[in-house]
Amino acid sequence: MADLAGRTVLALFLCVCAASAPAWALTTTIEDLDYGGVPLWINRMLGEPSVLTLQGRAIDSAWYRANNPQACPLLCDCPIQWPTAVYCDHRALGEIPDDLPARTQYLFLQGNNISSLSSSVLANITALRWLILDHNQLQNNKLDQTVLQNMTRLRYLFANHNRLTSVPRHLPAGLRQLRLAHNHISTIGPGTFQNLRNLTLLLLQDNRLQTITQEDFTGLVSLNLLDLSGNRFSSVPRHLSPSVQQLYLSNNSLTELREDSFAGFLGLKYLRLSRCGLRSPRLQPQVFFNLTSLVELDLSYNKLSTVPVVPTTLQYLYLEANEIQEFHVTSFCREVGPLSYSRMRILRLDGNKMSYHQLPPEWVFCLRVLHHIYI
């Protein structure tokens, strides 16, 4: 499965609830934690906290106060082992505490009833790096437009499971991850991402997006992972960032895939199109053919009747739970020879309308490096 690369860090794997997300290992007993389906990467060299909540750790708040001489908001906990972290999560708070210490770099506010962000409350914590606001009641008309812009050191903003109807504007230029899954977002707005040249991960799954305009994604020159699953797209949206290597579009009602649907991507490696209602007659023959950088393609749980033509460089192809009745070697190899063969390692065809005995004899020469085939 796709991993976020390029960091020598330690992964903290979280509970993944999205149907299109990989089954990451669980390391927490707290239910309904969902950080958008992609694990948060912890860099202990920076002193980042290794847990995202203190709930369920069987330690009374009084213990933290007795062992930490630094000031801490009355409604929060401040563990001495992470002196810049403040835990105010799952406290039924209606607003952000107004006595947050200036040292705060990691602020956990998930699982509350917070509906607004005020600059007067957050103005004192200028060194903030993480702001986690998942599972609250955030609304666009209650967000101070300058509150986030002034957080010049903010790198991670989590606001999954809120009531946002559009992507917040005036985001800080240093932001690297923006997670806005499971909201009511129907618009992005021209120039919203214009200054986010460092953003590498953008999660917008399970919202209400129908179109992407030419100006919506302007500025996202470093974007690596984009999740648009579970929206209302009827076709692959145009004007996406060409730098994207991981594109997730599962659970959209895509009526067709044209030969230029994925044109412009410079190095697309992981593409997920499961549960999109795709049918073979609506897939143009060359739609995947030129995606030679592609490593993994997920077309599971659609209504395909034939195996589409894929590049010979593809390594993982998921076609389970379709309506496939026949297998043609030409879907994987245009010709077979000493240097002409498919690099496929895993091929899933289980849950279709064919059996192993229907495979033509020459498939073993084309798929000569295959590790597993499921049929």
mmCIF file of N, CA and C in Angstrom, residues 19 24 75 134 218 222 230 245 256 266 269 281 305 348-349 353:
data_model
loop_
_atom_site.group_PDB
_atom_site.id
_atom_site.type_symbol
_atom_site.label_atom_id
_atom_site.label_comp_id
_atom_site.label_asym_id
_atom_site.label_seq_id
_atom_site.Cartn_x
_atom_site.Cartn_y
_atom_site.Cartn_z
ATOM 1 N N ALA A 19 -13.566 3.725 3.852
ATOM 2 C CA ALA A 19 -13.594 2.459 3.145
ATOM 3 C C ALA A 19 -12.462 2.331 2.154
ATOM 4 N N TRP A 24 -4.310 0.089 8.206
ATOM 5 C CA TRP A 24 -3.136 0.318 9.041
ATOM 6 C C TRP A 24 -3.308 -0.366 10.399
ATOM 7 N N LEU A 75 -8.622 23.184 32.161
ATOM 8 C CA LEU A 75 -9.399 22.163 31.478
ATOM 9 C C LEU A 75 -8.557 21.270 30.571
ATOM 10 N N ASP A 134 -10.231 17.887 14.969
ATOM 11 C CA ASP A 134 -11.167 16.892 14.460
ATOM 12 C C ASP A 134 -12.365 16.716 15.395
ATOM 13 N N THR A 218 -4.269 26.442 -7.726
ATOM 14 C CA THR A 218 -3.085 27.243 -8.033
ATOM 15 C C THR A 218 -2.204 27.402 -6.796
ATOM 16 N N SER A 222 3.960 21.437 -4.558
ATOM 17 C CA SER A 222 4.635 20.323 -3.880
ATOM 18 C C SER A 222 3.673 19.223 -3.450
ATOM 19 N N GLY A 230 -15.216 9.977 -2.249
ATOM 20 C CA GLY A 230 -16.483 10.224 -1.583
ATOM 21 C C GLY A 230 -17.037 11.618 -1.782
ATOM 22 N N GLN A 245 1.422 12.445 -6.689
ATOM 23 C CA GLN A 245 1.845 11.066 -6.933
ATOM 24 C C GLN A 245 0.821 10.059 -6.423
ATOM 25 N N GLU A 256 -17.407 8.185 -17.006
ATOM 26 C CA GLU A 256 -16.477 7.741 -18.031
ATOM 27 C C GLU A 256 -15.049 8.128 -17.655
ATOM 28 N N LEU A 266 2.896 14.365 -13.717
ATOM 29 C CA LEU A 266 4.298 14.148 -14.045
ATOM 30 C C LEU A 266 4.838 12.828 -13.505
ATOM 31 N N LYS A 269 1.821 7.705 -9.174
ATOM 32 C CA LYS A 269 2.241 6.357 -8.793
ATOM 33 C C LYS A 269 1.101 5.516 -8.233
ATOM 34 N N PRO A 281 -17.376 -0.217 -21.341
ATOM 35 C CA PRO A 281 -17.625 0.616 -22.528
ATOM 36 C C PRO A 281 -17.340 2.099 -22.317
ATOM 37 N N SER A 305 -16.337 -5.303 -17.308
ATOM 38 C CA SER A 305 -16.533 -6.633 -17.888
ATOM 39 C C SER A 305 -15.261 -7.177 -18.527
ATOM 40 N N ARG A 348 -5.332 -9.026 -8.594
ATOM 41 C CA ARG A 348 -6.548 -9.522 -7.950
ATOM 42 C C ARG A 348 -7.696 -9.515 -8.950
ATOM 43 N N LEU A 349 -8.242 -10.711 -9.183
ATOM 44 C CA LEU A 349 -9.394 -10.900 -10.051
ATOM 45 C C LEU A 349 -10.503 -11.670 -9.348
ATOM 46 N N LYS A 353 -16.456 -13.047 -12.802
ATOM 47 C CA LYS A 353 -17.215 -14.116 -13.446
ATOM 48 C C LYS A 353 -16.304 -14.982 -14.308
#
